[in-house]
Short mmCIF file of C-alpha atoms in Angstrom, two decimals:
data_model
loop_
_atom_site.label_atom_id
_atom_site.label_comp_id
_atom_site.label_asym_id
_atom_site.label_seq_id
_atom_site.Cartn_x
_atom_site.Cartn_y
_atom_site.Cartn_z
CA UNK R 25 -16.46 9.77 5.45
CA UNK R 26 -15.65 9.06 1.53
CA UNK R 27 -11.79 10.67 0.77
CA UNK R 28 -9.91 11.59 -2.06
CA UNK R 29 -11.15 9.56 -5.18
CA UNK R 30 -9.60 9.42 -8.80
CA UNK R 31 -10.64 8.13 -11.86
CA UNK R 32 -9.32 5.87 -13.82
CA UNK R 33 -7.17 3.73 -11.62
CA UNK R 34 -5.22 2.88 -14.42
CA UNK R 35 -4.54 4.10 -17.84
CA UNK R 36 -2.69 2.67 -21.02
CA UNK R 37 -2.60 5.08 -23.09
CA UNK R 38 -0.35 5.09 -26.71
CA UNK R 39 1.78 7.99 -27.32
CA UNK R 40 0.04 10.88 -28.89
CA UNK R 41 -3.11 10.55 -27.53
CA UNK R 42 -4.86 12.70 -24.65
CA UNK R 43 -5.80 11.85 -21.31
CA UNK R 44 -7.87 12.72 -18.94
CA UNK R 45 -7.58 11.87 -14.90
CA UNK R 46 -10.48 13.24 -12.98
CA UNK R 47 -10.31 13.47 -9.08
CA UNK R 48 -13.48 14.20 -6.37
CA UNK R 49 -12.47 15.93 -3.18
CA UNK R 50 -13.30 15.32 -0.09
CA UNK R 51 -16.49 17.37 0.12
CA UNK R 52 -15.76 20.44 1.61
CA UNK R 53 -12.45 20.68 1.21
CA UNK R 54 -11.11 24.19 -0.67
CA UNK R 55 -7.20 23.49 -1.22
CA UNK R 56 -6.49 20.98 -4.63
CA UNK R 57 -3.48 19.89 -4.93
CA UNK R 58 -2.10 17.22 -8.15
CA UNK R 59 1.11 15.60 -7.41
CA UNK R 60 2.79 13.01 -10.12
CA UNK R 61 5.28 10.13 -9.23
CA UNK R 62 7.46 8.08 -11.56
CA UNK R 63 9.15 5.48 -10.72
CA UNK R 64 11.22 5.25 -7.69
CA UNK R 65 10.99 9.17 -7.30
CA UNK R 66 9.47 11.13 -5.04
CA UNK R 67 6.52 13.53 -5.88
CA UNK R 68 6.92 16.54 -8.19
CA UNK R 69 4.11 18.89 -8.11
CA UNK R 70 1.80 20.00 -10.89
CA UNK R 71 -0.56 22.61 -9.75
CA UNK R 72 -3.20 24.21 -6.34
CA UNK R 73 -6.09 24.99 -6.60
CA UNK R 74 -7.86 27.24 -4.29
CA UNK R 75 -11.63 26.72 -5.11
CA UNK R 76 -11.91 26.74 -8.56
CA UNK R 77 -8.85 29.50 -9.64
CA UNK R 78 -5.14 27.92 -9.92
CA UNK R 79 -2.89 30.26 -7.99
CA UNK R 80 -0.12 28.14 -8.75
CA UNK R 81 0.26 26.43 -11.82
CA UNK R 82 4.14 26.04 -11.38
CA UNK R 83 4.79 22.82 -11.78
CA UNK R 84 2.77 21.86 -14.50
CA UNK R 85 6.06 20.65 -17.21
CA UNK R 86 4.74 21.48 -20.33
CA UNK R 87 1.56 23.69 -22.31
CA UNK R 88 0.42 19.65 -23.06
CA UNK R 89 -0.46 19.97 -19.10
CA UNK R 90 -3.84 21.68 -18.21
CA UNK R 91 -6.04 21.17 -15.14
CA UNK R 92 -9.59 22.71 -14.32
CA UNK R 93 -11.78 22.65 -11.55
CA UNK R 94 -15.34 23.19 -11.40
CA UNK R 95 -18.09 24.07 -8.45
CA UNK R 96 -14.89 23.83 -5.70
CA UNK R 97 -15.58 20.65 -5.97
CA UNK R 98 -14.19 17.43 -9.10
CA UNK R 99 -10.86 18.50 -10.70
CA UNK R 100 -10.16 17.48 -14.23
CA UNK R 101 -5.83 16.74 -15.42
CA UNK R 102 -5.46 16.73 -19.04
CA UNK R 103 -2.16 15.07 -20.81
CA UNK R 104 -2.70 16.07 -24.50
CA UNK R 105 -0.28 14.34 -26.96
CA UNK R 106 0.98 12.17 -24.63
CA UNK R 107 4.69 11.05 -24.20
CA UNK R 108 6.60 8.37 -22.77
CA UNK R 109 8.27 10.80 -19.96
CA UNK R 110 4.61 11.49 -18.98
CA UNK R 111 3.98 7.63 -17.61
CA UNK R 112 3.86 8.26 -13.24
CA UNK R 113 1.20 7.79 -11.14
CA UNK R 114 -0.89 11.35 -10.65
CA UNK R 115 -1.65 12.03 -7.07
CA UNK R 116 -4.49 14.39 -6.32
CA UNK R 117 -4.85 16.09 -2.72
CA UNK R 118 -7.35 17.97 -0.75
CA UNK R 119 -7.52 19.65 2.33
CA UNK R 120 -9.54 22.41 4.45
CA UNK R 121 -7.11 24.42 4.14
CA UNK R 122 -3.60 25.02 2.34
CA UNK R 123 -1.43 26.47 5.41
CA UNK R 124 -1.34 21.94 6.65
CA UNK R 125 -0.89 20.75 2.88
CA UNK R 126 -1.67 18.39 1.28
CA UNK R 127 -3.27 16.14 3.94
CA UNK R 128 -5.25 13.79 1.81
CA UNK R 129 -4.18 12.12 -1.42
CA UNK R 130 -6.04 10.04 -3.54
CA UNK R 131 -5.25 6.50 -4.59
CA UNK R 132 -4.07 7.74 -7.70
CA UNK R 133 -4.32 7.20 -11.16
CA UNK R 134 -1.62 5.19 -13.03
CA UNK R 135 -0.84 6.48 -16.34
CA UNK R 136 1.36 4.59 -18.95
CA UNK R 137 2.00 5.34 -22.29
CA UNK R 138 3.24 3.15 -24.90
CA UNK C 11 22.35 20.62 -3.66
CA UNK C 12 18.74 19.02 -4.02
CA UNK C 13 15.57 21.25 -2.17
CA UNK C 14 14.93 17.83 0.37
CA UNK C 15 17.72 15.11 1.22
CA UNK C 16 16.57 12.14 2.81
CA UNK C 17 18.69 8.98 2.02
CA UNK C 18 17.22 6.37 0.48
CA UNK C 19 18.01 3.36 2.90
CA UNK C 20 16.91 0.44 3.70
CA UNK C 21 16.74 1.05 7.18
CA UNK C 22 16.10 -1.66 8.73
CA UNK C 23 15.22 -1.49 13.07
CA UNK C 24 14.08 -5.01 15.08
CA UNK C 25 10.75 -4.13 16.27
CA UNK C 26 10.44 -2.47 19.81
CA UNK C 27 12.95 -0.70 18.56
CA UNK C 28 13.33 2.82 17.62
CA UNK C 29 13.62 3.62 14.15
CA UNK C 30 15.21 7.67 13.40
CA UNK C 31 14.49 8.43 9.60
CA UNK C 32 16.49 12.25 8.71
CA UNK C 33 15.75 14.43 6.53
CA UNK C 34 18.19 17.72 5.71
CA UNK C 35 17.06 20.69 3.25
CA UNK C 36 18.66 23.71 1.43
CA UNK C 37 16.42 26.60 2.16
CA UNK C 38 17.25 28.44 5.10
CA UNK C 39 13.51 29.93 5.59
CA UNK C 40 11.70 26.91 5.51
CA UNK C 41 9.35 27.49 8.04
CA UNK C 42 7.69 23.95 8.18
CA UNK C 43 8.20 20.47 7.87
CA UNK C 44 5.98 17.91 6.83
CA UNK C 45 6.51 13.98 6.84
CA UNK C 46 4.36 11.59 5.17
CA UNK C 47 4.09 7.66 4.88
CA UNK C 48 4.04 5.75 1.86
CA UNK C 49 3.43 2.04 1.89
CA UNK C 50 4.65 0.10 -1.51
CA UNK C 51 1.35 0.47 -4.10
CA UNK C 52 0.12 2.98 -2.08
CA UNK C 53 -0.66 6.60 -1.62
CA UNK C 54 1.03 9.61 0.61
CA UNK C 55 -0.29 9.36 4.53
CA UNK C 56 0.51 12.47 6.34
CA UNK C 57 1.99 11.47 9.29
CA UNK C 58 2.61 14.81 11.01
CA UNK C 59 4.21 18.93 10.61
CA UNK C 60 6.19 20.97 12.28
CA UNK C 61 6.95 24.63 12.35
CA UNK C 62 9.14 25.24 15.43
CA UNK C 63 12.50 24.06 16.88
CA UNK C 64 12.31 21.56 19.32
CA UNK C 65 10.30 18.26 19.31
CA UNK C 66 6.55 17.47 18.89
CA UNK C 67 5.22 14.54 19.37
CA UNK C 68 1.92 12.11 17.98
CA UNK C 69 1.90 8.75 19.79
CA UNK C 70 4.69 7.04 18.83
CA UNK C 71 6.04 9.82 16.27
CA UNK C 72 8.48 12.07 17.79
CA UNK C 73 9.27 14.64 15.45
CA UNK C 74 12.53 16.61 15.28
CA UNK C 75 13.81 20.02 14.41
CA UNK C 76 17.13 21.73 14.12
CA UNK C 77 16.50 24.97 11.75
CA UNK C 78 20.33 26.00 12.48
CA UNK C 79 21.15 22.69 11.46
CA UNK C 80 18.93 22.44 8.44
CA UNK C 81 17.98 19.44 10.10
CA UNK C 82 14.17 18.17 10.48
CA UNK C 83 13.75 13.95 12.12
CA UNK C 84 11.49 11.34 12.66
CA UNK C 85 11.71 9.12 15.56
CA UNK C 86 9.64 6.25 15.77
CA UNK C 87 9.32 4.49 18.91
CA UNK C 88 8.20 0.74 19.78
CA UNK C 89 9.30 0.01 16.03
CA UNK C 90 6.11 -2.13 15.02
CA UNK C 91 6.08 -4.07 11.69
CA UNK C 92 2.88 -2.71 9.90
CA UNK C 93 5.42 0.44 10.60
CA UNK C 94 7.19 -1.12 6.93
CA UNK C 95 6.58 1.46 4.54
CA UNK C 96 8.36 4.94 2.91
CA UNK C 97 8.78 8.18 4.63
CA UNK C 98 9.00 10.93 2.83
CA UNK C 99 9.93 14.19 4.02
CA UNK C 100 8.38 17.60 2.39
CA UNK C 101 9.32 21.35 2.41
CA UNK C 102 7.23 24.15 1.42
CA UNK C 103 8.75 25.96 -1.87
CA UNK C 104 9.33 29.73 -0.98
CA UNK C 105 7.66 29.19 2.23
CA UNK C 106 4.04 28.10 0.76
CA UNK C 107 2.30 25.81 2.17
CA UNK C 108 0.30 24.60 -1.00
CA UNK C 109 3.58 23.54 -3.04
CA UNK C 110 5.48 20.89 -0.96
CA UNK C 111 9.51 19.76 -2.33
CA UNK C 112 9.83 15.34 -1.23
CA UNK C 113 12.45 14.29 -1.10
CA UNK C 114 12.88 11.21 -2.07
CA UNK C 115 12.16 8.72 0.59
CA UNK C 116 13.66 5.81 3.41
CA UNK C 117 12.06 2.82 3.45
CA UNK C 118 12.16 1.34 6.81
CA UNK C 119 12.08 -2.16 7.49
CA UNK C 120 11.74 -3.56 11.08
CA UNK C 121 12.14 -6.91 11.23
CA UNK C 122 10.08 -9.19 13.82
#
């Protein structure tokens, strides 16, 4: 079946602009996660959704970052007033339940802030 | 001390050998441990997770957990060039599997 998809695959934006990243999880997966990976770094947790609720937003780096999920499906991660340090690959993952961790990662969105 | 530590490598092994990848963690209360494989330029793939002390085998992969030593390892038997990738260890933060803390990974290079 279809895996997790993300769009856009690449995004170049100017510092100070807002960007919106989209994730389509595997159908029926209630748990959805956003991570980011800076060049040469490990993955950093951003936020976790169970259904449409976000019980854990502890990884969002600042109030410039927000995320929502609707219909227990699509999720969007919005970064306002982008900064150069926001440049990273943003990865979305989904799973049937959170107990097994993020089991299926999407291909990621590579964000470059110039 | 970092929460999850891995040797960055590269770890070079000949084809057919056993590759041993190691990971140490700081949270003594951690109950589960995850191994992911990440090919260059690709997203991580979950290989396996382990909850109990001892060994867990899945095909050519064996995860070994020693909670007393706060040490988890991944053995790859009969290594193949296609196993060449970065292997990421991850541990739940505060026991919550929804929030994994990842190591920076070990680069494995299997020489044909």
